[in-house]
mmCIF file of C-alpha atoms and ligand atoms in Angstrom:
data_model
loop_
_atom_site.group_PDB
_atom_site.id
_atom_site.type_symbol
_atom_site.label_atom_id
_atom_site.label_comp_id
_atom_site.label_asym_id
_atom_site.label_seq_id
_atom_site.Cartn_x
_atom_site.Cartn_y
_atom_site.Cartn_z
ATOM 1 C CA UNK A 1 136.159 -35.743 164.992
ATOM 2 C CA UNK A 2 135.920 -34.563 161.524
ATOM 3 C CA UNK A 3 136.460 -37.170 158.929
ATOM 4 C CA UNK A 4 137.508 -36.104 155.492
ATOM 5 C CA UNK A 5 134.236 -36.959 152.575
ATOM 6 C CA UNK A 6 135.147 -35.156 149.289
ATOM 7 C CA UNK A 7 138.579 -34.395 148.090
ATOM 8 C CA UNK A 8 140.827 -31.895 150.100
ATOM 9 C CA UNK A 9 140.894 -28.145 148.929
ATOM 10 C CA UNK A 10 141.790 -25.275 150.451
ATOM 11 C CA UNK A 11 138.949 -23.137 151.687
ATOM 12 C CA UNK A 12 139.394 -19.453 152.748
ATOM 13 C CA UNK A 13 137.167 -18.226 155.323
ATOM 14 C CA UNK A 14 136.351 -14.254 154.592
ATOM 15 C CA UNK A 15 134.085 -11.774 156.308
ATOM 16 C CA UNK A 16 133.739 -8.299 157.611
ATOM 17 C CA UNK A 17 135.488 -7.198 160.833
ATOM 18 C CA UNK A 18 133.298 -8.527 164.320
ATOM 19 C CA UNK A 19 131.464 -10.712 162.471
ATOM 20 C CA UNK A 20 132.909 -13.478 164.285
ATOM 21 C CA UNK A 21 135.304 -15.173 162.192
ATOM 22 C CA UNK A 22 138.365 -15.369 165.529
ATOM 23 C CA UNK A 23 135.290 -17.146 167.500
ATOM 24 C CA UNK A 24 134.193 -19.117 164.547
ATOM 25 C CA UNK A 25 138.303 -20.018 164.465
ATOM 26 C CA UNK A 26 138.450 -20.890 168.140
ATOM 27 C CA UNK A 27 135.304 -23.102 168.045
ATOM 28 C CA UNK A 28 136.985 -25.101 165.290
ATOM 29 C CA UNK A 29 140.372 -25.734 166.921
ATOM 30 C CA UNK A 30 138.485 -26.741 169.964
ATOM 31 C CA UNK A 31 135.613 -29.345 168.584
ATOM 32 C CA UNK A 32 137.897 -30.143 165.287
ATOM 33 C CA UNK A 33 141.239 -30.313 166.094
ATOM 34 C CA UNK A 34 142.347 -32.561 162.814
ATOM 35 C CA UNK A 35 140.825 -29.538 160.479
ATOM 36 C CA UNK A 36 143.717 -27.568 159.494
ATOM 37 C CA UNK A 37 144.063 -24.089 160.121
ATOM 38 C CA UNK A 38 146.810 -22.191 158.896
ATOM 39 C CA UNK A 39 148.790 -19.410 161.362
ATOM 40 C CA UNK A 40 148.399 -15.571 160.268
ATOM 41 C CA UNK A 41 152.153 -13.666 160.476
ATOM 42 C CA UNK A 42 150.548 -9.759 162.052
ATOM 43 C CA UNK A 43 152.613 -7.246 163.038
ATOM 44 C CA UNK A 44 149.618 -6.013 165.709
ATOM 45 C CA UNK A 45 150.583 -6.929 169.331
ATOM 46 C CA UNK A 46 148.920 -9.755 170.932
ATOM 47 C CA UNK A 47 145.635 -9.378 172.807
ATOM 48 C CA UNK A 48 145.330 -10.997 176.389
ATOM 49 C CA UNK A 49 145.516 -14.614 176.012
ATOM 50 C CA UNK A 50 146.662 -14.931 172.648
ATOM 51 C CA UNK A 51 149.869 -17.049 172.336
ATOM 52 C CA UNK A 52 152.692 -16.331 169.883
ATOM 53 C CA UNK A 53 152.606 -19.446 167.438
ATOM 54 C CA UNK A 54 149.048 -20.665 168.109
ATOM 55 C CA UNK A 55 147.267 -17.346 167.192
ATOM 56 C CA UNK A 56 149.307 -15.636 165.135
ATOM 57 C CA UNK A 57 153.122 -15.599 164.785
ATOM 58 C CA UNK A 58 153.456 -11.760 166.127
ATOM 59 C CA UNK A 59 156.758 -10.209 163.899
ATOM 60 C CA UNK A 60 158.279 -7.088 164.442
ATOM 61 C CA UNK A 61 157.540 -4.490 160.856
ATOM 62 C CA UNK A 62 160.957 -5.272 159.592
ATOM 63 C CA UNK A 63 160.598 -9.368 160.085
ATOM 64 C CA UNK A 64 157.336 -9.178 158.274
ATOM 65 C CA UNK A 65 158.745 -6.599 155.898
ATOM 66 C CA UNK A 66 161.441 -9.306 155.469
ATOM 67 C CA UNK A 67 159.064 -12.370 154.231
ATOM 68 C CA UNK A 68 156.689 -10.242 152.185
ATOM 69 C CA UNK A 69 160.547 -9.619 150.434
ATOM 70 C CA UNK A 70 161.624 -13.071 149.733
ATOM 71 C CA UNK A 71 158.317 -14.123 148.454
ATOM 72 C CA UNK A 72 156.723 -16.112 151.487
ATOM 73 C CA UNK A 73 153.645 -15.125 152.102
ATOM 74 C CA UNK A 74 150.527 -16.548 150.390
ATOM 75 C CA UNK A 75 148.960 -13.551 150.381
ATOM 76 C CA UNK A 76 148.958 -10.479 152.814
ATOM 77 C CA UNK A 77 147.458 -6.948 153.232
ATOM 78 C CA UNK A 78 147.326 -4.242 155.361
ATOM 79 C CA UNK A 79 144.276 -4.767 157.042
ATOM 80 C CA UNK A 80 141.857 -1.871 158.462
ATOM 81 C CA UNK A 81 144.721 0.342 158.003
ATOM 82 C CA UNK A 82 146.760 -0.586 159.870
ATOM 83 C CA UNK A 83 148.583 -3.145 160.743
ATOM 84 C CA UNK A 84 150.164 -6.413 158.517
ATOM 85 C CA UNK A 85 148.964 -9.507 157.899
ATOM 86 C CA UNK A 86 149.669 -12.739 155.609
ATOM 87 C CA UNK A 87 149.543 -15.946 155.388
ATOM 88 C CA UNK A 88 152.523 -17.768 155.256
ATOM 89 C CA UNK A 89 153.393 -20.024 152.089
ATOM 90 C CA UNK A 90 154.834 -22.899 152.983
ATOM 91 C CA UNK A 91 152.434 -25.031 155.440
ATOM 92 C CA UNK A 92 149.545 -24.184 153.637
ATOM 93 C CA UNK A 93 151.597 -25.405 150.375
ATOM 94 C CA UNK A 94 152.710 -28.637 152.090
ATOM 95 C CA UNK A 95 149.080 -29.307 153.535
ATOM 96 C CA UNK A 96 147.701 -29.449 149.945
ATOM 97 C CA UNK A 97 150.357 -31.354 148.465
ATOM 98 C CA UNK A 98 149.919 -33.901 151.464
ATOM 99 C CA UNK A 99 146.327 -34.250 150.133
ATOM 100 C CA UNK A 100 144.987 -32.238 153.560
ATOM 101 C CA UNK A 101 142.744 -29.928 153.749
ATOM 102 C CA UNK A 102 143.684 -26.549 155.019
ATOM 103 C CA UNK A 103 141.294 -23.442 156.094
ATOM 104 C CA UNK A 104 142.461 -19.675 155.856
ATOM 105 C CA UNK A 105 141.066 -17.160 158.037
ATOM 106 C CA UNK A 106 141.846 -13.858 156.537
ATOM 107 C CA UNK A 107 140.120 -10.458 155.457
ATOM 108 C CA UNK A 108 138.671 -9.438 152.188
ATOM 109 C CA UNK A 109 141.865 -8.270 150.359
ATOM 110 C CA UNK A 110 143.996 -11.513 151.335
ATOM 111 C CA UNK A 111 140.846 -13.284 150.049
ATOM 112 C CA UNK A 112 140.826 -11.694 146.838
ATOM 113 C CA UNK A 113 144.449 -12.490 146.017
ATOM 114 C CA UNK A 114 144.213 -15.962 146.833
ATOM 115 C CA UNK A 115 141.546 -16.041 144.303
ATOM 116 C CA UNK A 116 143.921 -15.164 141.444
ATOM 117 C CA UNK A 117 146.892 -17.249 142.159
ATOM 118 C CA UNK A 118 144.210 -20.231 143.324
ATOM 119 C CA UNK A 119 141.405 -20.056 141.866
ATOM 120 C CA UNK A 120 140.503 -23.943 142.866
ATOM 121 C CA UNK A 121 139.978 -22.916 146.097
ATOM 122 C CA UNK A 122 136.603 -22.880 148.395
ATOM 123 C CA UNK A 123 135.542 -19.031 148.881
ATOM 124 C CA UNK A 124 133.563 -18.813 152.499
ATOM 125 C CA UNK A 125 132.334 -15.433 153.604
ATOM 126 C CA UNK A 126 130.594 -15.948 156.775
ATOM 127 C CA UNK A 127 127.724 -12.502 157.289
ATOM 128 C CA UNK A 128 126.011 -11.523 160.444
ATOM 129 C CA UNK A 129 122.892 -11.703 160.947
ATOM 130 C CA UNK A 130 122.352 -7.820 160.522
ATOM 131 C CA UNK A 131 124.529 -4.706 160.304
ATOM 132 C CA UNK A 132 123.132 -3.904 163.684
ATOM 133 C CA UNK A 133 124.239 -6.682 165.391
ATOM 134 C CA UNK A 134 127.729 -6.454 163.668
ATOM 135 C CA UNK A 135 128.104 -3.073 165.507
ATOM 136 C CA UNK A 136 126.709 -4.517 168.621
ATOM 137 C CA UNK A 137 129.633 -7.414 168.687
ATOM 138 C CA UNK A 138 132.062 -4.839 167.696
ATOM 139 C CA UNK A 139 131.106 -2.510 170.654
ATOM 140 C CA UNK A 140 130.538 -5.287 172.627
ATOM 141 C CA UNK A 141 134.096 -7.251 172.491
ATOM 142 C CA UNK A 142 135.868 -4.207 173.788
ATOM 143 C CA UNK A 143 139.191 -4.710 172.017
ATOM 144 C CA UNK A 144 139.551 -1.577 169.745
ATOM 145 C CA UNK A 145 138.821 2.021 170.969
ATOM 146 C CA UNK A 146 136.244 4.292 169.679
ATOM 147 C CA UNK A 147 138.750 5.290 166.969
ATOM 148 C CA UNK A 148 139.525 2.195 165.877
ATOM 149 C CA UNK A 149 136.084 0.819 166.073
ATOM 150 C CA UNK A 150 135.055 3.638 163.413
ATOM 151 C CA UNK A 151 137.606 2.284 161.455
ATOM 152 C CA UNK A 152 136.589 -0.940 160.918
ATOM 153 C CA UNK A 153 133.102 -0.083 160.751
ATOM 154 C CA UNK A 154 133.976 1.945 157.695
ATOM 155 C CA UNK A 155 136.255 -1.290 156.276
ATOM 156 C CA UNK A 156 132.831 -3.788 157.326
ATOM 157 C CA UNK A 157 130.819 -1.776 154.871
ATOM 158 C CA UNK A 158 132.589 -2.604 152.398
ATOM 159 C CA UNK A 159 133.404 -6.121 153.167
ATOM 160 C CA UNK A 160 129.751 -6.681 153.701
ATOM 161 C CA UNK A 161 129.150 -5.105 149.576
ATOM 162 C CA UNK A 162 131.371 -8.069 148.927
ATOM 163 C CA UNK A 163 129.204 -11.367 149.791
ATOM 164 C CA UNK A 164 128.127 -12.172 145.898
ATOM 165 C CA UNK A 165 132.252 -12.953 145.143
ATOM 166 C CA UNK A 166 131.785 -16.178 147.571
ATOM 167 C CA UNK A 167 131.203 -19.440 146.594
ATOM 168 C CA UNK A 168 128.987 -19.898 149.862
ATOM 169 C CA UNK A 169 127.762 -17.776 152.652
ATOM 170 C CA UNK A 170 127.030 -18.748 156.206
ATOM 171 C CA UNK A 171 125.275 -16.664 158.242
ATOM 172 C CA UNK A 172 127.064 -16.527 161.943
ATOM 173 C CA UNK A 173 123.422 -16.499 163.886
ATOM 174 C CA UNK A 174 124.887 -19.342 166.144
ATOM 175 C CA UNK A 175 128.465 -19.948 166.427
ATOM 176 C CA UNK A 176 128.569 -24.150 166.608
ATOM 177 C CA UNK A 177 125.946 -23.829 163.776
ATOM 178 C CA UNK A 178 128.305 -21.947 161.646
ATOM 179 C CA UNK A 179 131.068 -23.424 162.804
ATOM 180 C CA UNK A 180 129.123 -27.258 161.320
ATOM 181 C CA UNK A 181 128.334 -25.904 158.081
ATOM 182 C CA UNK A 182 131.976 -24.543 157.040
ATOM 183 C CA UNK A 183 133.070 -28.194 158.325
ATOM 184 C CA UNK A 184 130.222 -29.486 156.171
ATOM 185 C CA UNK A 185 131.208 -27.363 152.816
ATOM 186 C CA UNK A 186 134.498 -28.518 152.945
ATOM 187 C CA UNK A 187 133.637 -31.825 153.114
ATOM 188 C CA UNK A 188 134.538 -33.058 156.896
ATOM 189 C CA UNK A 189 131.536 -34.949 158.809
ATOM 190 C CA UNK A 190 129.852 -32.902 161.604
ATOM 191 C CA UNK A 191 131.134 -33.417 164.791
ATOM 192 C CA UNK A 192 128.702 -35.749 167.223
ATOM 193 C CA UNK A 193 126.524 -33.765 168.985
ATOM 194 C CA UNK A 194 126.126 -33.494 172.837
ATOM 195 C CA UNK A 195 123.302 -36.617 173.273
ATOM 196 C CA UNK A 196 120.104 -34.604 174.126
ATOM 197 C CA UNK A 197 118.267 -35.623 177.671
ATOM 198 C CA UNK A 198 115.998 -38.354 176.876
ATOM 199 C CA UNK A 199 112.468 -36.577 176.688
ATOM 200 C CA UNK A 200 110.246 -36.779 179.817
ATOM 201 C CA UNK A 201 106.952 -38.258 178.452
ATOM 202 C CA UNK A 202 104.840 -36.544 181.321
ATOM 203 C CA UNK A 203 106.458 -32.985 180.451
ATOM 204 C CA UNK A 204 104.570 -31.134 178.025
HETATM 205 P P1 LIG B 1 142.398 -9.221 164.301
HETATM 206 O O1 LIG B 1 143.410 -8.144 164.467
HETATM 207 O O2 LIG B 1 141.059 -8.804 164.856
HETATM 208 O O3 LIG B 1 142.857 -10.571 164.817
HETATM 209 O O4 LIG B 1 142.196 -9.439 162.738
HETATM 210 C C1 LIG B 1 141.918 -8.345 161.931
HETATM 211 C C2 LIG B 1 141.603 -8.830 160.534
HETATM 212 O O5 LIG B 1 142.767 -9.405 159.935
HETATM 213 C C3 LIG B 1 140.519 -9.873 160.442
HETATM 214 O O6 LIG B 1 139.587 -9.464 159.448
HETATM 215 C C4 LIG B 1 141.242 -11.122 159.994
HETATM 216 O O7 LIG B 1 140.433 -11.946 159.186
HETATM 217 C C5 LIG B 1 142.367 -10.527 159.185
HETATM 218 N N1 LIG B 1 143.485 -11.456 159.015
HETATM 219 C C6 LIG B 1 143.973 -12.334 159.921
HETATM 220 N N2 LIG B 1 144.983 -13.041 159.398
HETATM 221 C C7 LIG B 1 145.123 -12.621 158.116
HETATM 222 C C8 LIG B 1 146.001 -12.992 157.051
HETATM 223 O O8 LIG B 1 146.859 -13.861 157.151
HETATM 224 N N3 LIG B 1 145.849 -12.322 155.888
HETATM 225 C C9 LIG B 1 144.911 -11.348 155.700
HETATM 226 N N4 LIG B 1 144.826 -10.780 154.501
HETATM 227 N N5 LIG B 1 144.063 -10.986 156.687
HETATM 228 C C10 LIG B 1 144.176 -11.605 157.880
#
């Protein structure tokens, strides 16, 4: 359980595509379910096993098209051009207000709006550990054919030129590792470990 040590902020969590920002996400809910994490609107269609609500809220072009209209969306951008996404106002609005902290997982150009209309908030862009291994992930998840793998290899290279506009980076070597130090930055106590075997004294 994550308990709350410095004041609540929001904190946006940035990076380039594969780096591992949906498993950084899921390894969050999962180990700190009191940390706050707001629910992208995307007009893309759901991958196996995402769920409508929990994921993402998946709206149709003109129901998107119809909040970016009357002003609800935090910020939003057509990402790897493509398909919509955005954050929706309100929770994230009532979350701060409520004194909570909230975390945004969102690509480079949401992140850069949300710096102008708050620039208070924490700016997290979480890097791989090399470009090769960002390719490797992004060949290796499966999700996107070879066109749309070039694609956001082409939108990663520029992400990636965009680390020195973050407050902090964390390096996604280890998932639970990264995962602990975004908890850490925005001010939440680790969670407790998995107690380690006690040490056999005759093992060397
Ligand atoms: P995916 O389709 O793989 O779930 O996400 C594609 C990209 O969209 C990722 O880089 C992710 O961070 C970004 N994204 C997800 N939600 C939002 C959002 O609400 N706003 C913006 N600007 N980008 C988002």
């Amino acid at each position: 359980m994550a308990e709350q040590t410095t004041p609540a902020r929001l904190t946006v969590l940035a990076g380039p595509t594969a780096v591992g920002k949906g498993t950084v996400s899921a390894d969050l809910r999962a180990r700190y379910p009191n940390i706050w994490l707001s629910v992208s609107a995307t007009t893309r269609a759901p991958r196996p096993g995402e769920v409508d609500g929990v994921h993402y809220l998946f709206l149709k072009p003109d129901e998107f098209a119809g909040m970016v209209a009357g002003g609800e969306f935090l910020e939003w951008a057509v990402v790897h051009g493509r398909n919509s996404y955005g954050t929706p106002r309100r929770p994230v609005e009532e979350r701060l207000a409520a004194g909570a902290p909230a975390l945004l997982e969102i690509d480079l150009q949401g992140a850069r709006q949300v710096r102008q209309t708050m620039p208070e908030a924490r700016f997290v862009f979480l890097a791989p550990p090399s470009w090769e291994e960002l390719v490797r992930r992004l060949e290796g998840r499966g999700t996107e054919d070879a066109e749309e793998r070039e694609r956001r290899l082409v939108t990663a290279q520029v992400e990636l030129a965009a680390a020195a506009e973050f407050d902090h980076t964390i390096v996604n070597d280890d998932v639970q590792r990264a995962t602990d130090e975004l908890v850490a930055l925005m001010g939440c106590a680790p969670a407790p470990r998995e107690r380690l075997a006690p040490t056999d004294p005759t093992s060397r």
